[in-house]
XYZ file of C-alpha atoms in Angstrom:
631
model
C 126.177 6.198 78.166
C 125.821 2.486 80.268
C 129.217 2.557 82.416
C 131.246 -0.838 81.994
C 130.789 -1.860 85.231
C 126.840 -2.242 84.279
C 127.746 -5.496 82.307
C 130.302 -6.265 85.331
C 127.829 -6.780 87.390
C 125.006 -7.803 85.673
C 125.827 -11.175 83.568
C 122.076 -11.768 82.787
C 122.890 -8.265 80.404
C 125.785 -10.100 78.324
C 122.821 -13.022 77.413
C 120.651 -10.875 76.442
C 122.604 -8.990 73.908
C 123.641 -12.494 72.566
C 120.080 -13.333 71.888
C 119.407 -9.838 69.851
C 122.501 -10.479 68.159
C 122.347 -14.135 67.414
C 118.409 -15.106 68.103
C 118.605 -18.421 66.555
C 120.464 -19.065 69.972
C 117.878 -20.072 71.593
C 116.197 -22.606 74.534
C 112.943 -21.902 72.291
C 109.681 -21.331 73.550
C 107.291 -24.050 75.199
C 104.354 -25.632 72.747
C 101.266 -25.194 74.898
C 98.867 -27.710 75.950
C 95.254 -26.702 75.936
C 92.127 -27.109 74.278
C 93.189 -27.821 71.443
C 93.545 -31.338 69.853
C 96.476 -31.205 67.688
C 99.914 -29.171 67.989
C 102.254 -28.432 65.120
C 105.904 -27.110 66.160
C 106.698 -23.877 64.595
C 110.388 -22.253 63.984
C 110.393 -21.284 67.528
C 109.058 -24.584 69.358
C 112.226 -26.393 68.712
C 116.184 -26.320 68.508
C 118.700 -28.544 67.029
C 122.252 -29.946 67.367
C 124.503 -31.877 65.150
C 127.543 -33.902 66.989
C 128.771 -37.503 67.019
C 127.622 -38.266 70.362
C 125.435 -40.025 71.447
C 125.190 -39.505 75.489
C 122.066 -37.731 76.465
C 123.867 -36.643 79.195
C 126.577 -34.833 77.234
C 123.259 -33.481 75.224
C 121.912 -32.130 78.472
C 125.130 -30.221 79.173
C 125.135 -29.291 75.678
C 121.696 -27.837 75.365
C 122.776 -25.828 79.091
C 125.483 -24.008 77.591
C 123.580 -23.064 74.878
C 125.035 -25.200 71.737
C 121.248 -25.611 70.634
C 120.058 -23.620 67.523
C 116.704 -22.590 66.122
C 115.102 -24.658 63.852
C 113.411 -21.519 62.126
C 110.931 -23.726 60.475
C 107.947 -26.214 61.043
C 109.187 -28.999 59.242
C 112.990 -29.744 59.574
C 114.680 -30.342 56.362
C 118.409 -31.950 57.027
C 119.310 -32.783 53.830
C 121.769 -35.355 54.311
C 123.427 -34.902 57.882
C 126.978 -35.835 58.496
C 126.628 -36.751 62.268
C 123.919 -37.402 64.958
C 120.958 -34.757 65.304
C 119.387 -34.014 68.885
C 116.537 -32.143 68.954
C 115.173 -30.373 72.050
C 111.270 -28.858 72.687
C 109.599 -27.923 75.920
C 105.567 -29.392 76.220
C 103.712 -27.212 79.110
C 100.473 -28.736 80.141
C 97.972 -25.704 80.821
C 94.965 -27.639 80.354
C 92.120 -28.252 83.031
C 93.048 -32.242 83.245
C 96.458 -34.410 82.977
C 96.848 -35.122 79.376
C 98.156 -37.974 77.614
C 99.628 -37.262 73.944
C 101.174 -38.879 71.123
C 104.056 -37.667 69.257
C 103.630 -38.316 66.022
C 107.329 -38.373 63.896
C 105.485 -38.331 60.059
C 108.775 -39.609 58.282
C 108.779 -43.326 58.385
C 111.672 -43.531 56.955
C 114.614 -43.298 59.547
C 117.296 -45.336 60.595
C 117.719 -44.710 64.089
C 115.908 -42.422 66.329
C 115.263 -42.268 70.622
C 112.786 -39.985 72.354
C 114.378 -39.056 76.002
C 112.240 -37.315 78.500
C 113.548 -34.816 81.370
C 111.081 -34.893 84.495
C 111.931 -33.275 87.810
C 115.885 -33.937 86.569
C 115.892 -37.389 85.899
C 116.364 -38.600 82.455
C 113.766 -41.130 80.864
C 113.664 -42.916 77.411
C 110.444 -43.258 76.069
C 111.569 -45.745 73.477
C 114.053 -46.277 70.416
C 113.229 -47.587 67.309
C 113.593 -47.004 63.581
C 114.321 -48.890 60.329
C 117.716 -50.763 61.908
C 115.034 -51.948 64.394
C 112.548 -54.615 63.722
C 108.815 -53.256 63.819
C 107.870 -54.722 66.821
C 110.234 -52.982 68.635
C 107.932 -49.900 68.416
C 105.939 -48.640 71.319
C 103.026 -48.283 69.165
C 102.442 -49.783 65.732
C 101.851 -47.416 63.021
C 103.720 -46.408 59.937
C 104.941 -43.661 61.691
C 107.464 -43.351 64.424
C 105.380 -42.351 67.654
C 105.574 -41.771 71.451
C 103.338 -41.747 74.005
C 103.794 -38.895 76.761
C 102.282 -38.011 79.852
C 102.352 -34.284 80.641
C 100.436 -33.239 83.998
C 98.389 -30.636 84.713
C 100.311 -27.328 85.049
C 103.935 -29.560 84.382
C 106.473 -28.911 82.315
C 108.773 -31.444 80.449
C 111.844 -31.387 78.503
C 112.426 -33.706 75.423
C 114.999 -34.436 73.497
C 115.234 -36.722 70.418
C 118.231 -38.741 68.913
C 118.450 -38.971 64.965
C 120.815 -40.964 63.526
C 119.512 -40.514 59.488
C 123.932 -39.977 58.894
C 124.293 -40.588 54.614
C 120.486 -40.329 54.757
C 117.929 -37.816 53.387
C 115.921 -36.637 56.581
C 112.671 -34.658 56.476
C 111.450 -34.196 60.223
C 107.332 -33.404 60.194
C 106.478 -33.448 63.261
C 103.151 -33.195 65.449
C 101.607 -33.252 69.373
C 98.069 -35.267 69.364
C 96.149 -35.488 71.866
C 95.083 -39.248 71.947
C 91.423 -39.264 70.677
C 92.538 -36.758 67.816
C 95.176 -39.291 67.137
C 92.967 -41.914 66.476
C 90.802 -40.151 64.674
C 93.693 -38.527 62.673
C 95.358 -42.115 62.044
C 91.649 -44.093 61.355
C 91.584 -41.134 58.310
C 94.921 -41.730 56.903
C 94.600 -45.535 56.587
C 91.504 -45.256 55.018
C 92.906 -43.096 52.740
C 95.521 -45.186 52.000
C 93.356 -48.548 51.451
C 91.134 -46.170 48.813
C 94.029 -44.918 47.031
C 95.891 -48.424 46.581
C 92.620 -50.024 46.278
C 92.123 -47.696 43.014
C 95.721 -48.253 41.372
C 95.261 -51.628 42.015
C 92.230 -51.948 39.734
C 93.911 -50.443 37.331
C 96.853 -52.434 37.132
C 94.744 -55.359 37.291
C 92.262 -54.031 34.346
C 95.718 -53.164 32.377
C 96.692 -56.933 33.013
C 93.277 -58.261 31.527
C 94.226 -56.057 28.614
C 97.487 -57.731 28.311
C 95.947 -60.841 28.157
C 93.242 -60.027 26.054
C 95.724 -58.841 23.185
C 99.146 -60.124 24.456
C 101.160 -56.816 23.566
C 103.528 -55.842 25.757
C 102.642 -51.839 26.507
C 100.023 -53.636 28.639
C 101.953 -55.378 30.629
C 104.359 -53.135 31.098
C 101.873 -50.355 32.282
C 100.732 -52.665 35.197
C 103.883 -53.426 36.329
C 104.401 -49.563 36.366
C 101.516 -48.703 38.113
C 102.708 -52.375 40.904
C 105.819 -50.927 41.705
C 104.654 -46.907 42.177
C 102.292 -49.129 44.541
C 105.221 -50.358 46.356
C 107.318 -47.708 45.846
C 104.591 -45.487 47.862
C 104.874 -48.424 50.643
C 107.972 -47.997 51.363
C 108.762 -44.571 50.883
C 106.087 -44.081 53.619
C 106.229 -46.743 55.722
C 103.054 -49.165 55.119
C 105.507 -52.026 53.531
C 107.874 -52.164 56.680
C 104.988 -52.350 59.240
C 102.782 -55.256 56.846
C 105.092 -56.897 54.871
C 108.860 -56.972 55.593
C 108.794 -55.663 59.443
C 111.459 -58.482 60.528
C 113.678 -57.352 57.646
C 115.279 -53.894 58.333
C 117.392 -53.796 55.904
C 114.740 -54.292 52.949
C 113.626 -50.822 54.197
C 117.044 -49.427 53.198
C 117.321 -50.306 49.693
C 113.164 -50.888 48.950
C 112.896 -47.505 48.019
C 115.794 -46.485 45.791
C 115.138 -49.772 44.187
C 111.600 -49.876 43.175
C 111.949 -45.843 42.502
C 114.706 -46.773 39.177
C 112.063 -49.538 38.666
C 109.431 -47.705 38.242
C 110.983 -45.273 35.728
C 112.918 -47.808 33.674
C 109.043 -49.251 33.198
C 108.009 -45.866 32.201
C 110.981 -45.639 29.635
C 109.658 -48.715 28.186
C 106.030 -47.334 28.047
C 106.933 -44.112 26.498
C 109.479 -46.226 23.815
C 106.453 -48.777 22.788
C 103.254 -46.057 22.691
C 105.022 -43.676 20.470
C 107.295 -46.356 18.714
C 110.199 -44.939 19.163
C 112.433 -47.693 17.577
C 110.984 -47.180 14.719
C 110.922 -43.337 14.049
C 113.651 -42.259 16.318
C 116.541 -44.107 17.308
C 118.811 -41.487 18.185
C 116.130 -41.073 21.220
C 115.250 -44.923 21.713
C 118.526 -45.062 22.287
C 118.934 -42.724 24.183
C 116.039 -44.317 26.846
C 118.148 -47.774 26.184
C 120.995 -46.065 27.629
C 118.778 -44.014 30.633
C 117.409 -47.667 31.254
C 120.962 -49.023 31.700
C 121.791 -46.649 34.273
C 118.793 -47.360 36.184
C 119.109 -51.141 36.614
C 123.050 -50.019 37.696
C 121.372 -47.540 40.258
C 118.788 -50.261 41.431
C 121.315 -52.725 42.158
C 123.982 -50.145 43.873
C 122.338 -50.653 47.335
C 122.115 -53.996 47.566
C 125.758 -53.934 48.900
C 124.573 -52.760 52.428
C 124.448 -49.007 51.847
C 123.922 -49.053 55.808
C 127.429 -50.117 56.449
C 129.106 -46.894 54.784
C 129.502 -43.517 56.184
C 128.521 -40.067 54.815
C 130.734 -39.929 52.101
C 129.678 -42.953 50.347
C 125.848 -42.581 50.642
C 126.046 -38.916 49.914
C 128.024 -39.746 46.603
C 125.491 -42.618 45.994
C 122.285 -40.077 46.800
C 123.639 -37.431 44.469
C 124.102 -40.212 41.642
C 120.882 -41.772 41.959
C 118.786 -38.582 42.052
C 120.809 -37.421 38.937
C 120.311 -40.799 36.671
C 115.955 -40.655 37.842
C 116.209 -36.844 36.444
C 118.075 -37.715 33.592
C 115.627 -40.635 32.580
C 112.485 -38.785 33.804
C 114.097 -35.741 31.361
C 114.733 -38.539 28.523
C 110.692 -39.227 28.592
C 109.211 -35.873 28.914
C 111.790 -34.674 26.175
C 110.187 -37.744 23.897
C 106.773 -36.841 24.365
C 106.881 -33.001 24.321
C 108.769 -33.700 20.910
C 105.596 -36.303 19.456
C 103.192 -34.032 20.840
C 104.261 -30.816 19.009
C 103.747 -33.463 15.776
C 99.960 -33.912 16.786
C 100.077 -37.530 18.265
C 96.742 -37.160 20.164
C 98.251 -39.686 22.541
C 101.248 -37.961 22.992
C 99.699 -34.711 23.720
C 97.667 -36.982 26.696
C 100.807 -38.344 27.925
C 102.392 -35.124 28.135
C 100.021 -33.670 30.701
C 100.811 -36.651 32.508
C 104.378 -36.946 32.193
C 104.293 -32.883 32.696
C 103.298 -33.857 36.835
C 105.662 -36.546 36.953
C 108.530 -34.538 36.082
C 108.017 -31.716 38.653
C 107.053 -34.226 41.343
C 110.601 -35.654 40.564
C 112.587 -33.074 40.543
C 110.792 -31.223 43.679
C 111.407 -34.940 45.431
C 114.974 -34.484 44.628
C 115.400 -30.810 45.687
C 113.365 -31.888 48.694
C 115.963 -34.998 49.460
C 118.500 -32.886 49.146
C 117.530 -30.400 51.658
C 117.295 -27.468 49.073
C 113.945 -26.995 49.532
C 111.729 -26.347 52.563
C 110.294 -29.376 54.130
C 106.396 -29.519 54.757
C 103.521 -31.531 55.929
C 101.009 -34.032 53.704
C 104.110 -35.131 51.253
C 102.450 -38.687 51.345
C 98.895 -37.685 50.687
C 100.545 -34.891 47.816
C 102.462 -37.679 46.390
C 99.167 -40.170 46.169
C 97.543 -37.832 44.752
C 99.868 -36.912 42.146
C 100.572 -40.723 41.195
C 96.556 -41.063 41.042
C 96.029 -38.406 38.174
C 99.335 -38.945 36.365
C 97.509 -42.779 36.222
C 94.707 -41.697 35.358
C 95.983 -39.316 32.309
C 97.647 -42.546 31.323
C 95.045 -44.623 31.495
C 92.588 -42.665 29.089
C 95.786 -42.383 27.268
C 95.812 -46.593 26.309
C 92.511 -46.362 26.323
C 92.618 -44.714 23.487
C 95.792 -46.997 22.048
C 93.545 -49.908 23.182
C 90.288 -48.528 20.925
C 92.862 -47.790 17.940
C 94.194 -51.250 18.412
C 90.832 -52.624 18.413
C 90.201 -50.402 15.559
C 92.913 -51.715 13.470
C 92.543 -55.036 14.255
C 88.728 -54.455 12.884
C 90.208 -52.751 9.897
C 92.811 -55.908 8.903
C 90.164 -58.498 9.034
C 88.310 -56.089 6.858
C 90.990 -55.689 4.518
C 91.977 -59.117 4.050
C 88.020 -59.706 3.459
C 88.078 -57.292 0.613
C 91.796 -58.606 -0.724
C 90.087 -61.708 -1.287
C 87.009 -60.661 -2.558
C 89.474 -59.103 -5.504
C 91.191 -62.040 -5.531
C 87.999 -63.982 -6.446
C 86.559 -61.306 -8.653
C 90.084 -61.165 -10.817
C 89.655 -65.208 -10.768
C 86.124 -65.293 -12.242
C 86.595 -62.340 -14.518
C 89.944 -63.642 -15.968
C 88.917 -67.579 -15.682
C 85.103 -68.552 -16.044
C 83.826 -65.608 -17.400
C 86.195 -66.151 -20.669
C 85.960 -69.252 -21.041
C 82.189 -69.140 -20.875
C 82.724 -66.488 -23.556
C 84.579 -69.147 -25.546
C 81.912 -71.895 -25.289
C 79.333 -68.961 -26.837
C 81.236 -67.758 -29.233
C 82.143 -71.499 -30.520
C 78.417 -72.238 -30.443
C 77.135 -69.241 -32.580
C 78.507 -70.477 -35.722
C 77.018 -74.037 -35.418
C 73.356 -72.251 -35.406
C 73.900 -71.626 -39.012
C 75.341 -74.920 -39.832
C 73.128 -77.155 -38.218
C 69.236 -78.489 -38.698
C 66.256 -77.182 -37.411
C 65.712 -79.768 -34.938
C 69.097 -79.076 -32.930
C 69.046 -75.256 -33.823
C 66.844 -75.025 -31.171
C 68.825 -76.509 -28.817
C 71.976 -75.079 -29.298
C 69.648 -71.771 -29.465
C 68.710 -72.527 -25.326
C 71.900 -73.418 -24.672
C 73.610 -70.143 -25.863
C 71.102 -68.039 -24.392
C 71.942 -70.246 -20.920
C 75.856 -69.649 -21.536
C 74.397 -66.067 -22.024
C 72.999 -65.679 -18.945
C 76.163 -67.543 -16.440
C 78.258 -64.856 -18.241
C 75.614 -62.125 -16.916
C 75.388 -63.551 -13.965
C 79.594 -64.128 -13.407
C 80.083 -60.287 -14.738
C 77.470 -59.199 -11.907
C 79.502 -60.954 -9.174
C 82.841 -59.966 -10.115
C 81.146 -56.657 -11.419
C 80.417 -55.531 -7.148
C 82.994 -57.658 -5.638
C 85.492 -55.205 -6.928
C 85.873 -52.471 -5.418
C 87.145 -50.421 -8.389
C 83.948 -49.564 -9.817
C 82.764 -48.411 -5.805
C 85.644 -46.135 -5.788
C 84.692 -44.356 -9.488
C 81.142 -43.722 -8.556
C 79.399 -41.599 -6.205
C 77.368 -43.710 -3.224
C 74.108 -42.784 -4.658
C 74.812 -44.094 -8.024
C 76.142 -47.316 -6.466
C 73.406 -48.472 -4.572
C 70.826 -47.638 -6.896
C 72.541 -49.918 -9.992
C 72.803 -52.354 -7.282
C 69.160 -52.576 -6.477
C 68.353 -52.149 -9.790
C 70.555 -55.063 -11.531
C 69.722 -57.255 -8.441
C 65.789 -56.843 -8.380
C 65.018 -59.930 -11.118
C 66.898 -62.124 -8.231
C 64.791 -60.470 -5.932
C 61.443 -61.856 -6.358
C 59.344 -62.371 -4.750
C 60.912 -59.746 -1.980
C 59.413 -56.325 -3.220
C 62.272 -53.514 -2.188
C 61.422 -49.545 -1.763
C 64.646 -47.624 -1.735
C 64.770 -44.348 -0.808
C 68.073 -42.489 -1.064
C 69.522 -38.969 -1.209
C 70.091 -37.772 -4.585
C 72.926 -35.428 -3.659
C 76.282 -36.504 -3.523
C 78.681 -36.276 -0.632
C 82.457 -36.416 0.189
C 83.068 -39.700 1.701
C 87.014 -41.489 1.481
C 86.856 -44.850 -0.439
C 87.040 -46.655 2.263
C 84.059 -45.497 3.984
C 82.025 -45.784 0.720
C 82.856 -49.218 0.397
C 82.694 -50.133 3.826
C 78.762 -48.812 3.402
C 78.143 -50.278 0.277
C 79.091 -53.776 1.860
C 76.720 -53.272 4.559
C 74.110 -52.527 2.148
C 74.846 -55.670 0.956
C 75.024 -57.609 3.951
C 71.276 -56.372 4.735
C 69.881 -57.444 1.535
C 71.249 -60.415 1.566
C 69.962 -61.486 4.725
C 66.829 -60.137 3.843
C 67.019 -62.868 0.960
C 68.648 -65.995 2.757
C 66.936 -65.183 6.296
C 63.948 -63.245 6.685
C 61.053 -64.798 4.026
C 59.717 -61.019 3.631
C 57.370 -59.769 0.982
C 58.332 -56.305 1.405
C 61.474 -54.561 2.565
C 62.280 -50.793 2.844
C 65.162 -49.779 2.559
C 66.132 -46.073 3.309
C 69.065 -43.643 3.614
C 70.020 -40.187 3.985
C 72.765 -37.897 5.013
C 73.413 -34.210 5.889
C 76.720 -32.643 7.180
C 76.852 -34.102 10.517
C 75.609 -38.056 9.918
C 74.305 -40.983 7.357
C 71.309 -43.428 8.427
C 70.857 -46.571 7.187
C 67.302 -47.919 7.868
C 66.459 -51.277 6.759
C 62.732 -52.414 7.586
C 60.801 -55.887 6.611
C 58.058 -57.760 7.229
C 59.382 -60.906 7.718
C 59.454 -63.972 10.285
C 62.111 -61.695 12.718
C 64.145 -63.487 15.327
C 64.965 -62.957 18.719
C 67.622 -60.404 19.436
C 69.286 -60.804 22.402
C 72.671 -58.686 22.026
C 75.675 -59.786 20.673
C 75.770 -63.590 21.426
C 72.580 -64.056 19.478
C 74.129 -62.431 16.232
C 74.579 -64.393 13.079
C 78.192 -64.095 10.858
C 75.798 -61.377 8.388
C 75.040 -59.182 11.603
C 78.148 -59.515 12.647
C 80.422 -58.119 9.597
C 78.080 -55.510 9.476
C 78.401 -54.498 13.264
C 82.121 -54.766 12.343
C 81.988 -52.608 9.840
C 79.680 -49.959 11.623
C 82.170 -50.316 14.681
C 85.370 -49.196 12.232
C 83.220 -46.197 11.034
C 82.563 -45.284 14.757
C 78.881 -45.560 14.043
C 75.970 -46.874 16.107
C 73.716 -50.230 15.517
C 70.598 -51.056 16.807
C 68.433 -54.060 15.785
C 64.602 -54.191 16.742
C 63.008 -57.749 16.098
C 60.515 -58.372 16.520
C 58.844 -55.211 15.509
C 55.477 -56.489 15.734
C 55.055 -58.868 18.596
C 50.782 -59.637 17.505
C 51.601 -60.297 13.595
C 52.416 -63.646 12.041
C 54.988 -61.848 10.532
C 57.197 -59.852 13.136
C 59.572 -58.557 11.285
C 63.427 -56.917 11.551
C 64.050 -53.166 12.246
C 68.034 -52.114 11.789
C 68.766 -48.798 12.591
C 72.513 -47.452 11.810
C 74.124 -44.562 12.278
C 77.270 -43.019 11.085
C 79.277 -40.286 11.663
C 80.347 -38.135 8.462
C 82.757 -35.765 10.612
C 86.143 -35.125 8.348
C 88.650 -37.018 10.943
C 86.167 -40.289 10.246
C 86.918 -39.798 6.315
C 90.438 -39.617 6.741
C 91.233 -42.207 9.616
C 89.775 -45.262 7.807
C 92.271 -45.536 4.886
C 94.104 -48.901 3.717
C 97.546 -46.856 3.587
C 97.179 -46.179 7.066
C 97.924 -49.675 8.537
């Protein structure tokens, strides 16, 4: 057994049962300067205090008798502290040559901070600065808060650094550069920063021309979403307050929380407009009305001076805010996990999106809160997490955008055929009786009359004949009733057949498929117009003999080939087309099929010539997508 009088008389014993009992209670050990080019701190590099003072000299005495704890991690997380934080770390130069380092403080977002250096006894501040301090009151300008240090060969120095982040969330990363690594280090991370703002940029910008292309308002919206994340990512880390508002502390304060409930009210609006809420839910539109409220109340909260209240007040005001952005991050996920179980193909893309954004949110929020272990690379995790959420979004209105398009195709196309009824009713119900009238009050007269004008009235019934032929053959294909009760084949064969006495002297070979094939009534008569619009501009334009005409179908597509031998003209994309090329390039676009025009075929022949080559898709979602009760 030790005697008592072993602990007596050795004090040194007592301090070293303390530190097996308690070993967070700790001076911590040195972070050694060698080789190396950078230095992270590890659990045992560095020690902490909380108090509310703020005399480094009643630190020093502090740190002697031992008040300092282990930080017992590489990255401090506070949380929200209720007083001051010192920290303390020893840096012992065992290098071959005096080195000069930077220490690097990677959370730009602090209110109040002082580095203090301890050489041979005598106290030193290296500089104080932070976001009640305007930017130019930083040693060095970067986005981050750093320090230059001298350590000499074989020296070592004690440093201790004031935090005043009181009501604040604090996350302290931390690292040692040697100043060439620095450089290097900081050269990277701008660069990264220019390519990753440069790229959201575009995109806002290209969702902007969309906006003003079509003037609906999910565009606009989506690049004033993807603006503020910009800004929001400026001045959560740093880049705003060193380029933009640097003699403006107090923007830095309330920049943040602001654009943050900015940014997700916008994405409320997004999610209410590209799944049309309002109109098929309004027990959940409301619900984001009411999310969107909260956020505008939570945007404007700090714009009271949040700086000039204590813990208990920004605490309460943290706590709040974080709760409403879950809540109305919740209030869009839950909206588009519900459309995509339905089979929106949209939805289902903005839920893989929206599926990132709501575990970067509530991970920010744990990590705010101090609930979660702090770590390095948040800014470059964050960037790249707002980069693929934008770009899930992106192919997502892409694909609104082509529908849009699609639709707006479809309408035109619609109100087209609406009037070609319209007309067709007209001349079916007006002219064509009446013309029926005139004959039928003619025919008796041809028994009445003399020889002489019998033969007149003879030629002029037989010409009443014919306009009521000719009237029953226009209304006959204008409506599409008779397209919809007949199979394709069938349709385009009476066609040619009734139109070739009008066709001379053009000389058409049509070749066809004689088996029939499932197509909606839409698509048929969207084809059979376009086999229209050829032949007629083989009649009106192209001053052909001979024309072929040719198509066929299996399972997977239908071509269309139309071929002549007439005068051509010179192609030269879509500013060159005429109003025929273009309804059928309309129509071709709707059925997600392919056009291609080659004229001249023959560049050495008198006559050159028109090659059309078209190409449609016969898949089952094309059938059922193009349908007049669908828009």
């Amino acid at each position: 057994m030790v005697p008592l009088s072993f602990f007596k008389s050795w004090p040194k014993a007592w301090f070293a049962l303390l530190l097996i009992l308690f070993p967070f209670i700790t001076n911590g050990e040195p972070i050694i300067i060698n080789g190396q080019p950078v230095y992270t701190f590890t659990g045992n590099n560095w020690s902490y205090c909380s108090t509310n003072s703020r005399s480094i000299t009643d630190i020093v005495q502090r740190y002697k008798a031992g008040h300092f704890i282990s930080t017992g991690t590489d990255v401090f997380n506070g949380g929200i502290p209720r007083q001051y934080l010192w920290f303390h770390f020893e840096v012992t130069n065992r290098d071959t040559l005096n080195s000069k380092l930077l220490i690097d403080i990677e959370s730009p977002r602090i209110n109040e901070m002082e580095l203090f250096e301890i050489d041979a006894g005598q106290v030193h501040s290296i500089g104080k600065c932070g976001d009640f301090y305007p930017f130019n009151n930083r040693a060095i300008y970067n986005k981050n808060f750093v320090f230059p240090v001298s350590v000499k060969k074989g020296q070592s120095k004690d440093y201790f650094l004031f935090v005043n982040q009181v009501g604040h969330t604090l996350m302290l990363p931390v690292k040692i550069f040697k100043e060439p690594a620095w450089q290097t280090a900081t050269a990277k991370n701008y660069l990264i920063d220019g390519i990753t703002y440069g790229i959201l940029l575009f995109v806002a910008f290209f969702s902007l021309a969309f906006f003003i292309n079509t003037w609906y308002s999910l565009y606009l919206y989506y690049s004033l979403y993807i603006i503020t994340a910009i800004l929001w990512l400026l001045s959560y880390f740093g880049l705003g307050y060193q380029f933009f508002w640097g003699n403006h502390p107090w923007i830095s304060t309330l920049s943040s929380p602001f654009l943050a409930c900015i940014n997700i009210f916008l994405n409320i609006r997004i999610c209410q407009i590209l799944l049309q809420l309002k109109k098929v839910n309004g027990f959940i539109y409301k619900a984001g009305n009411w999310a969107c409220g909260l956020l505008v109340a939570a945007a404007l909260f700090p714009l009271i001076d949040m700086n000039r209240y204590g813990y208990t007040t920004n605490h309460a005001y943290l706590i709040v805010f974080l709760a409403i952005i879950c809540l109305a991050v919740l209030v869009v996920f839950f909206s588009i996990f519900l459309y995509s179980i339905k089979g929106s193909f949209v939805a289902r893309f903005y839920f893989i999106a929206s599926l990132l954004k709501v575990g970067s949110i509530f991970n920010l929020a744990l990590l705010e809160l101090g609930w979660t272990k702090g770590f390095y690379q948040l800014e470059g995790i964050l960037q790249m997490g707002i980069l693929i959420e934008i770009s899930l979004l992106t192919a997502a209105l892409a694909q609104r955008y082509a529908t849009y398009k699609q639709k707006t195709i479809q309408s035109v196309i619609i109100g087209q055929e609406d009037e070609r009824r319209r007309l067709a009713q007209e001349i079916h119900d007006g002219i064509a009786s009446k013309l029926s009238g005139i004959r039928y009050s003619i025919e008796p007269l041809l028994v009445a009359t003399g020889p002489v004008n019998n033969k007149d009235l003879t030629s002029f019934a037989a010409a009443i004949k014919k306009a009521q032929e000719e009237v029953r053959y226009v209304s006959h294909y204008m409506l599409p009733d008779y397209i919809v009760k007949n199979t394709l084949p069938e349709i385009i064969k009476q066609y040619i057949e009734e139109l070739r006495p009008r066709l001379r002297p053009l000389n058409i070979e049509l070749s066809i498929n004689e088996q029939t094939i499932n197509l909606s009534e839409q698509v048929k008569l969207n084809i059979f117009r376009i086999v229209q619009e050829l032949i007629s501009n083989m009649l009106k334009h192209a001053r052909a003999d001979n024309a072929y005409l040719s198509i066929s179908f299996d399972k997977k597509e239908l071509r269309i080939v139309s071929e002549d031998d007439g005068i051509g003209f010179h192609y030269k994309g879509t500013d060159s087309m005429g109003i025929g090329i273009r309804s059928i390039r309309s129509r071709v676009k709707l059925l997600n099929g392919s056009l291609n025009i080659k004229s001249p075929v023959n560049m050495h022949s008198e006559n050159a010539g028109t090659l059309i080559d078209i190409r449609i898709p016969l898949a089952r979602s094309i059938n059922e997508k193009i349908s007049l009760h669908d828009y």
